[in-house]
GROMACS .gro file of C-alpha atoms in nm:
model
  196
    1UNK     CA    1   0.000   0.000   0.000
    2UNK     CA    2   0.295   0.231   0.050
    3UNK     CA    3   0.530   0.356  -0.217
    4UNK     CA    4   0.896   0.297  -0.127
    5UNK     CA    5   0.996   0.654  -0.209
    6UNK     CA    6   0.735   0.789   0.035
    7UNK     CA    7   0.837   0.579   0.338
    8UNK     CA    8   1.009   0.778   0.612
    9UNK     CA    9   1.343   0.600   0.642
   10UNK     CA   10   1.406   0.752   0.988
   11UNK     CA   11   1.183   0.481   1.136
   12UNK     CA   12   1.467   0.236   1.073
   13UNK     CA   13   1.666   0.414   1.345
   14UNK     CA   14   1.402   0.357   1.614
   15UNK     CA   15   1.302  -0.008   1.580
   16UNK     CA   16   1.186  -0.169   1.903
   17UNK     CA   17   1.197  -0.537   1.982
   18UNK     CA   18   0.847  -0.668   2.049
   19UNK     CA   19   0.755  -0.832   2.375
   20UNK     CA   20   0.529  -1.131   2.390
   21UNK     CA   21   0.179  -1.055   2.518
   22UNK     CA   22  -0.131  -1.255   2.599
   23UNK     CA   23  -0.493  -1.260   2.484
   24UNK     CA   24  -0.763  -1.490   2.628
   25UNK     CA   25  -0.853  -1.670   2.306
   26UNK     CA   26  -0.826  -2.049   2.346
   27UNK     CA   27  -0.817  -2.128   1.974
   28UNK     CA   28  -0.482  -1.946   1.944
   29UNK     CA   29  -0.323  -2.036   2.278
   30UNK     CA   30  -0.053  -2.250   2.111
   31UNK     CA   31   0.084  -1.942   1.932
   32UNK     CA   32   0.308  -1.670   2.073
   33UNK     CA   33   0.137  -1.331   2.036
   34UNK     CA   34   0.303  -0.996   1.965
   35UNK     CA   35   0.123  -0.663   1.956
   36UNK     CA   36   0.189  -0.406   1.682
   37UNK     CA   37  -0.010  -0.095   1.582
   38UNK     CA   38  -0.271  -0.134   1.310
   39UNK     CA   39  -0.493   0.084   1.092
   40UNK     CA   40  -0.855   0.183   1.153
   41UNK     CA   41  -1.023   0.357   0.860
   42UNK     CA   42  -1.319   0.593   0.907
   43UNK     CA   43  -1.554   0.738   0.646
   44UNK     CA   44  -1.916   0.854   0.618
   45UNK     CA   45  -2.167   0.603   0.480
   46UNK     CA   46  -2.311   0.723   0.146
   47UNK     CA   47  -2.649   0.903   0.175
   48UNK     CA   48  -2.675   0.833   0.549
   49UNK     CA   49  -2.915   1.119   0.630
   50UNK     CA   50  -3.145   1.030   0.341
   51UNK     CA   51  -3.163   0.655   0.413
   52UNK     CA   52  -3.143   0.643   0.795
   53UNK     CA   53  -3.516   0.621   0.874
   54UNK     CA   54  -3.593   0.373   0.593
   55UNK     CA   55  -3.300   0.159   0.703
   56UNK     CA   56  -3.420   0.152   1.066
   57UNK     CA   57  -3.774   0.061   0.955
   58UNK     CA   58  -3.640  -0.217   0.729
   59UNK     CA   59  -3.431  -0.358   1.014
   60UNK     CA   60  -3.748  -0.384   1.225
   61UNK     CA   61  -3.898  -0.608   0.952
   62UNK     CA   62  -3.595  -0.839   0.937
   63UNK     CA   63  -3.606  -1.181   1.113
   64UNK     CA   64  -3.382  -1.211   1.420
   65UNK     CA   65  -3.178  -1.499   1.561
   66UNK     CA   66  -3.093  -1.605   1.920
   67UNK     CA   67  -2.773  -1.485   2.087
   68UNK     CA   68  -2.468  -1.708   2.136
   69UNK     CA   69  -2.192  -1.503   2.297
   70UNK     CA   70  -2.350  -1.171   2.384
   71UNK     CA   71  -2.669  -1.033   2.540
   72UNK     CA   72  -2.832  -0.894   2.225
   73UNK     CA   73  -3.191  -0.985   2.155
   74UNK     CA   74  -3.221  -0.813   1.815
   75UNK     CA   75  -2.971  -0.922   1.551
   76UNK     CA   76  -2.968  -1.137   1.238
   77UNK     CA   77  -2.618  -1.290   1.268
   78UNK     CA   78  -2.743  -1.651   1.263
   79UNK     CA   79  -3.037  -1.602   1.029
   80UNK     CA   80  -2.953  -1.819   0.724
   81UNK     CA   81  -2.806  -1.619   0.432
   82UNK     CA   82  -3.085  -1.731   0.197
   83UNK     CA   83  -3.346  -1.553   0.415
   84UNK     CA   84  -3.402  -1.207   0.261
   85UNK     CA   85  -3.295  -0.906   0.467
   86UNK     CA   86  -3.546  -0.622   0.434
   87UNK     CA   87  -3.262  -0.368   0.449
   88UNK     CA   88  -3.043  -0.529   0.179
   89UNK     CA   89  -3.162  -0.311  -0.112
   90UNK     CA   90  -3.074   0.004   0.084
   91UNK     CA   91  -2.748  -0.114   0.240
   92UNK     CA   92  -2.569  -0.338  -0.013
   93UNK     CA   93  -2.530  -0.099  -0.311
   94UNK     CA   94  -2.391   0.172  -0.085
   95UNK     CA   95  -2.155  -0.070   0.092
   96UNK     CA   96  -2.016  -0.177  -0.246
   97UNK     CA   97  -1.965   0.187  -0.342
   98UNK     CA   98  -1.795   0.275  -0.012
   99UNK     CA   99  -1.567  -0.031  -0.014
  100UNK     CA  100  -1.469  -0.016  -0.381
  101UNK     CA  101  -1.102   0.068  -0.302
  102UNK     CA  102  -1.076  -0.245  -0.085
  103UNK     CA  103  -1.252  -0.462  -0.342
  104UNK     CA  104  -1.023  -0.354  -0.625
  105UNK     CA  105  -0.693  -0.331  -0.433
  106UNK     CA  106  -0.733  -0.656  -0.238
  107UNK     CA  107  -0.930  -0.854  -0.495
  108UNK     CA  108  -1.225  -0.900  -0.259
  109UNK     CA  109  -1.530  -1.052  -0.423
  110UNK     CA  110  -1.773  -1.120  -0.138
  111UNK     CA  111  -1.905  -0.972   0.182
  112UNK     CA  112  -2.134  -1.076   0.467
  113UNK     CA  113  -2.330  -0.840   0.690
  114UNK     CA  114  -2.568  -0.844   0.987
  115UNK     CA  115  -2.740  -0.588   1.208
  116UNK     CA  116  -2.716  -0.551   1.586
  117UNK     CA  117  -2.971  -0.343   1.774
  118UNK     CA  118  -2.884  -0.267   2.136
  119UNK     CA  119  -3.126  -0.211   2.422
  120UNK     CA  120  -2.986   0.063   2.649
  121UNK     CA  121  -2.856  -0.059   2.983
  122UNK     CA  122  -2.889  -0.425   2.888
  123UNK     CA  123  -2.705  -0.525   2.574
  124UNK     CA  124  -2.334  -0.570   2.518
  125UNK     CA  125  -2.118  -0.771   2.281
  126UNK     CA  126  -1.822  -0.942   2.445
  127UNK     CA  127  -1.461  -0.925   2.330
  128UNK     CA  128  -1.408  -1.109   2.001
  129UNK     CA  129  -1.243  -1.092   1.660
  130UNK     CA  130  -1.377  -1.180   1.315
  131UNK     CA  131  -1.231  -1.492   1.162
  132UNK     CA  132  -1.244  -1.579   0.791
  133UNK     CA  133  -1.246  -1.216   0.674
  134UNK     CA  134  -1.003  -0.980   0.502
  135UNK     CA  135  -1.149  -0.653   0.632
  136UNK     CA  136  -1.417  -0.600   0.899
  137UNK     CA  137  -1.640  -0.299   0.936
  138UNK     CA  138  -1.924  -0.135   1.122
  139UNK     CA  139  -2.178   0.124   1.011
  140UNK     CA  140  -2.331   0.332   1.290
  141UNK     CA  141  -2.690   0.391   1.179
  142UNK     CA  142  -2.804   0.502   1.523
  143UNK     CA  143  -2.565   0.611   1.798
  144UNK     CA  144  -2.722   0.826   2.067
  145UNK     CA  145  -2.418   0.822   2.300
  146UNK     CA  146  -2.066   0.842   2.158
  147UNK     CA  147  -1.924   0.637   2.447
  148UNK     CA  148  -2.130   0.341   2.316
  149UNK     CA  149  -1.901   0.312   2.013
  150UNK     CA  150  -1.692   0.000   1.954
  151UNK     CA  151  -1.393  -0.048   2.182
  152UNK     CA  152  -1.083  -0.197   2.021
  153UNK     CA  153  -0.867  -0.390   2.263
  154UNK     CA  154  -0.493  -0.438   2.264
  155UNK     CA  155  -0.408  -0.809   2.248
  156UNK     CA  156  -0.295  -0.809   2.610
  157UNK     CA  157  -0.655  -0.705   2.695
  158UNK     CA  158  -0.534  -0.427   2.925
  159UNK     CA  159  -0.606  -0.120   2.716
  160UNK     CA  160  -0.905  -0.018   2.506
  161UNK     CA  161  -0.926   0.236   2.224
  162UNK     CA  162  -1.226   0.419   2.076
  163UNK     CA  163  -1.233   0.607   1.750
  164UNK     CA  164  -1.439   0.928   1.776
  165UNK     CA  165  -1.749   0.840   1.571
  166UNK     CA  166  -2.101   0.969   1.517
  167UNK     CA  167  -2.414   0.843   1.344
  168UNK     CA  168  -2.345   0.780   0.978
  169UNK     CA  169  -1.979   0.688   1.025
  170UNK     CA  170  -1.823   0.363   0.910
  171UNK     CA  171  -1.508   0.203   1.056
  172UNK     CA  172  -1.299  -0.059   0.874
  173UNK     CA  173  -1.018  -0.259   1.034
  174UNK     CA  174  -0.811  -0.576   1.042
  175UNK     CA  175  -1.060  -0.849   1.143
  176UNK     CA  176  -0.821  -1.007   1.392
  177UNK     CA  177  -0.811  -0.693   1.607
  178UNK     CA  178  -1.008  -0.781   1.923
  179UNK     CA  179  -1.305  -0.555   1.992
  180UNK     CA  180  -1.625  -0.533   2.193
  181UNK     CA  181  -1.941  -0.327   2.233
  182UNK     CA  182  -1.984  -0.191   2.585
  183UNK     CA  183  -2.313  -0.211   2.771
  184UNK     CA  184  -2.500   0.063   2.592
  185UNK     CA  185  -2.632   0.379   2.755
  186UNK     CA  186  -2.842   0.503   2.462
  187UNK     CA  187  -3.011   0.388   2.142
  188UNK     CA  188  -2.768   0.207   1.913
  189UNK     CA  189  -2.821   0.024   1.584
  190UNK     CA  190  -2.533  -0.088   1.367
  191UNK     CA  191  -2.464  -0.302   1.065
  192UNK     CA  192  -2.146  -0.503   1.096
  193UNK     CA  193  -1.984  -0.656   0.789
  194UNK     CA  194  -1.691  -0.864   0.675
  195UNK     CA  195  -1.527  -0.827   0.338
  196UNK     CA  196  -1.420  -1.181   0.250
   0.00000   0.00000   0.00000
């Protein structure tokens, strides 16, 4: 992604040796883990103000599935992919437009998406990462309280980071970066997605 002639060569004078860290994820416990900085991309979702209300209404018409590792009651993560999503015709064309640089640069052909709707004071999504994806993302359709935004966690699970976001923003990141949704304090509806 970087051109060689644009890389700041002074970084080669300040290289630090990484220290092993730990993350409570049993499927990777046989590996040594090292923490390095990563990118988080932020952009506005196309036509957010115009589509917001229709999108929220369409989500209300979409079938939901039971929770497995969080406390959410309204999401369609486990609804089979062949079941139509009422919000697809609004969301999908704009997602393809927004993610075009990732599709073309990384040769991505597919994506999967699901909504999460949080009940204030009740719902949270525990620390996790997204396997089997190239890029992960989240679109904040409804975000009443900024502190309810996604928290990205360092692999040693001792420090969290939040990107300043508002309704209409989209974040994209490396899918193996651990993250969580805190117990919400206000209305929050998101669409999460994986570019595969």
